[in-house]
Amino acid sequence: MKQNKTVSMQGTGRDSPSRLIDHRIRELGDWRGETLARVRTLIRQADPDVVEEVKWRKPSNGMLGVPVWEHDGLICTGETYRDKVKLTFAKGAALADPAGLFNSSLDGNVRRAIDIHQDDRIDEKAFKALVRAAATLNTSARAGARPRKKA
């Protein structure tokens, strides 16, 4: 069963998604944690109705999983690697990117990603616009998928 925004964003349990993401940021303890925290803030500013989740918790990632931001569907994931923070937009190929933020996963037909390296600066205004566009795309896709009443 899908959790609602209140539970996901402000869960009282020890393993609420927000707390798991907080823990992940603290565990990183370096520029990657700072970057993940910064983009998380930008995502929340761009879409106050965003829902935070943590998916793919497994031993290979220390059971910390991958932070995920959703609004009527997946907006993006926030994976951390040794040399980068990768933000993968689930429907990135369908989004306009006039600022050219997408710099990874450009070969596929659906996803696009932004790889952020240690000293990279992100265009906050353009990033927020991408987040809002992804949420709008999800909302419009969901509205279009609803069954229509017969006349």
XYZ file of N, CA and C in Angstrom, residues 39-130:
276
model
N 20.289 19.371 -3.155
C 19.294 19.088 -4.199
C 17.966 18.675 -3.576
N 18.024 18.021 -2.443
C 16.795 17.665 -1.721
C 16.018 18.931 -1.357
N 16.722 19.931 -0.853
C 16.090 21.205 -0.514
C 15.490 21.854 -1.750
N 16.221 21.842 -2.861
C 15.723 22.438 -4.101
C 14.479 21.713 -4.613
N 14.477 20.390 -4.497
C 13.310 19.604 -4.928
C 12.099 19.985 -4.085
N 12.286 20.071 -2.787
C 11.179 20.432 -1.894
C 10.677 21.859 -2.156
N 11.591 22.764 -2.486
C 11.188 24.133 -2.807
C 10.425 24.177 -4.125
N 10.868 23.401 -5.088
C 10.233 23.393 -6.404
C 8.847 22.772 -6.361
N 8.681 21.755 -5.526
C 7.400 21.051 -5.435
C 7.093 20.735 -3.976
N 6.378 21.628 -3.308
C 6.063 21.403 -1.891
C 5.235 20.139 -1.638
N 4.597 19.588 -2.678
C 3.794 18.374 -2.520
C 4.578 17.099 -2.827
N 5.884 17.223 -3.006
C 6.701 16.055 -3.315
C 6.653 15.060 -2.147
N 6.729 13.791 -2.489
C 6.755 12.721 -1.493
C 8.137 12.084 -1.547
N 8.761 11.962 -0.389
C 10.060 11.303 -0.298
C 9.849 9.831 0.010
N 10.627 8.999 -0.656
C 10.627 7.564 -0.415
C 12.079 7.100 -0.421
N 12.295 5.908 0.067
C 13.596 5.250 -0.057
C 13.309 3.880 -0.628
N 13.951 3.575 -1.748
C 13.715 2.301 -2.412
C 15.029 1.558 -2.580
N 14.899 0.296 -2.913
C 16.034 -0.571 -3.231
C 17.018 -0.686 -2.072
N 16.481 -0.915 -0.876
C 17.329 -1.149 0.297
C 17.830 -2.584 0.233
N 19.145 -2.748 0.225
C 19.740 -4.078 0.131
C 21.126 -4.063 0.769
N 21.656 -5.223 1.082
C 22.967 -5.267 1.745
C 24.075 -4.549 0.975
N 24.023 -4.562 -0.344
C 25.095 -3.937 -1.123
C 25.148 -2.424 -0.961
N 24.056 -1.791 -0.487
C 24.106 -0.348 -0.215
C 23.905 -0.080 1.273
N 24.307 -1.057 2.083
C 24.239 -0.897 3.531
C 22.824 -0.742 4.055
N 21.854 -1.239 3.292
C 20.432 -1.149 3.630
C 19.952 0.296 3.699
N 20.758 1.232 3.169
C 20.360 2.637 3.183
C 19.435 2.970 2.019
N 19.501 2.199 0.950
C 18.618 2.416 -0.183
C 18.947 3.667 -0.975
N 18.012 4.005 -1.857
C 18.181 5.146 -2.753
C 17.057 6.150 -2.481
N 17.400 7.407 -2.200
C 16.355 8.423 -2.040
C 15.594 8.607 -3.359
N 14.274 8.727 -3.231
C 13.399 8.880 -4.386
C 12.400 9.988 -4.080
N 12.148 10.838 -5.075
C 11.154 11.892 -4.928
C 10.049 11.653 -5.940
N 8.810 11.690 -5.449
C 7.648 11.368 -6.277
C 6.572 12.435 -6.163
N 5.814 12.562 -7.222
C 4.588 13.361 -7.239
C 3.731 12.765 -8.350
N 2.725 11.987 -7.971
C 1.898 11.244 -8.931
C 2.766 10.385 -9.837
N 3.837 9.873 -9.312
C 4.797 9.058 -10.048
C 6.197 9.532 -9.735
N 7.159 8.792 -10.198
C 8.560 9.083 -9.918
C 9.020 10.358 -10.619
N 9.613 11.269 -9.848
C 10.252 12.458 -10.415
C 11.721 12.119 -10.671
N 12.445 11.819 -9.582
C 13.856 11.470 -9.753
C 14.367 10.672 -8.569
N 15.511 10.036 -8.793
C 16.228 9.315 -7.746
C 17.518 10.065 -7.458
N 18.088 9.840 -6.291
C 19.347 10.485 -5.912
C 20.370 9.464 -5.453
N 21.142 8.965 -6.390
C 22.148 7.963 -6.073
C 23.501 8.632 -5.826
N 24.269 8.043 -4.926
C 25.602 8.577 -4.657
C 26.637 7.529 -5.017
N 27.673 7.983 -5.689
C 28.798 7.150 -6.070
C 30.069 7.792 -5.520
N 31.171 7.124 -5.686
C 32.434 7.629 -5.169
C 32.753 9.025 -5.701
N 32.466 9.257 -6.984
C 32.880 10.503 -7.622
C 31.744 11.415 -8.052
N 30.492 11.058 -7.723
C 29.378 11.892 -8.173
C 28.100 11.601 -7.408
N 27.184 12.552 -7.516
C 25.793 12.364 -7.108
C 25.014 12.354 -8.418
N 24.247 11.294 -8.636
C 23.496 11.128 -9.879
C 22.012 11.285 -9.592
N 21.409 12.258 -10.265
C 19.966 12.486 -10.165
C 19.345 12.003 -11.469
N 18.620 10.906 -11.395
C 18.025 10.324 -12.588
C 16.540 10.660 -12.630
N 16.140 11.348 -13.680
C 14.749 11.723 -13.889
C 14.079 10.620 -14.697
N 13.039 10.028 -14.129
C 12.387 8.866 -14.716
C 11.874 9.124 -16.128
N 11.362 10.303 -16.383
C 10.826 10.650 -17.700
C 11.593 11.836 -18.287
N 12.874 11.878 -18.017
C 13.697 13.009 -18.414
C 13.726 13.283 -19.905
N 13.628 12.248 -20.728
C 13.668 12.446 -22.183
C 12.471 13.243 -22.674
N 11.396 13.267 -21.889
C 10.189 14.004 -22.274
C 10.194 15.440 -21.756
N 11.245 15.829 -21.050
C 11.309 17.163 -20.448
C 12.198 18.099 -21.268
N 11.757 19.328 -21.406
C 12.601 20.347 -22.033
C 13.739 20.672 -21.059
N 14.935 20.820 -21.583
C 16.102 21.116 -20.762
C 16.922 22.230 -21.417
N 16.348 23.444 -21.478
C 17.043 24.524 -22.181
C 18.389 24.899 -21.562
N 18.575 24.648 -20.272
C 19.839 24.986 -19.614
C 20.887 23.888 -19.783
N 20.491 22.752 -20.346
C 21.436 21.665 -20.580
C 21.939 21.001 -19.308
N 21.059 20.841 -18.312
C 21.469 20.193 -17.069
C 21.713 18.702 -17.247
N 20.926 18.055 -18.092
C 21.107 16.621 -18.300
C 22.451 16.378 -18.983
N 23.296 15.583 -18.322
C 24.620 15.303 -18.856
C 24.977 13.824 -18.788
N 23.978 12.977 -18.516
C 24.220 11.549 -18.375
C 22.957 10.784 -18.767
N 23.138 9.524 -19.118
C 22.015 8.660 -19.527
C 21.248 9.278 -20.681
N 21.968 9.815 -21.633
C 21.351 10.531 -22.745
C 20.969 9.611 -23.902
N 21.401 8.353 -23.868
C 21.171 7.446 -24.982
C 19.804 6.779 -24.972
N 19.158 6.702 -23.826
C 17.884 5.996 -23.722
C 16.721 6.814 -24.224
N 15.587 6.174 -24.313
C 14.378 6.826 -24.801
C 13.526 7.429 -23.694
N 13.848 7.148 -22.438
C 12.973 7.584 -21.347
C 13.710 8.427 -20.309
N 14.736 7.872 -19.698
C 15.412 8.545 -18.587
C 16.485 9.511 -19.060
N 16.768 10.468 -18.189
C 17.905 11.368 -18.341
C 18.442 11.613 -16.934
N 19.726 11.902 -16.839
C 20.323 12.100 -15.517
C 21.227 13.320 -15.500
N 21.447 13.795 -14.283
C 22.389 14.871 -14.023
C 23.454 14.296 -13.094
N 24.681 14.252 -13.564
C 25.802 13.840 -12.721
C 26.431 15.102 -12.146
N 26.500 15.161 -10.828
C 27.098 16.307 -10.148
C 28.390 15.829 -9.498
N 29.499 16.430 -9.895
C 30.809 16.096 -9.338
C 31.180 17.108 -8.253
N 32.256 16.845 -7.574
C 32.597 17.576 -6.354
C 32.544 19.091 -6.465
N 33.105 19.685 -7.448
C 33.143 21.143 -7.502
C 32.121 21.741 -8.468
N 31.199 20.918 -8.938
C 30.177 21.409 -9.862
C 29.177 22.312 -9.149
N 28.697 23.272 -9.889
C 27.615 24.141 -9.419
C 26.384 23.805 -10.237
N 25.250 23.783 -9.589
C 24.009 23.492 -10.299
C 23.219 24.786 -10.472
N 22.645 24.945 -11.632
C 21.782 26.089 -11.911
C 20.461 25.827 -11.177
N 20.315 26.463 -10.018
C 19.172 26.173 -9.150
C 17.837 26.490 -9.818
N 17.781 27.593 -10.521
C 16.539 27.984 -11.185
C 16.156 26.948 -12.253
N 17.110 26.533 -13.063
C 16.847 25.545 -14.107
C 16.507 24.185 -13.494
N 17.187 23.822 -12.401
C 16.909 22.545 -11.745
C 15.481 22.512 -11.197
N 15.078 23.579 -10.536
C 13.708 23.643 -10.007
C 12.689 23.562 -11.142
N 12.990 24.197 -12.266
C 12.083 24.137 -13.418
C 11.946 22.699 -13.914
N 13.038 21.940 -13.929
C 12.972 20.530 -14.331
C 12.111 19.721 -13.370
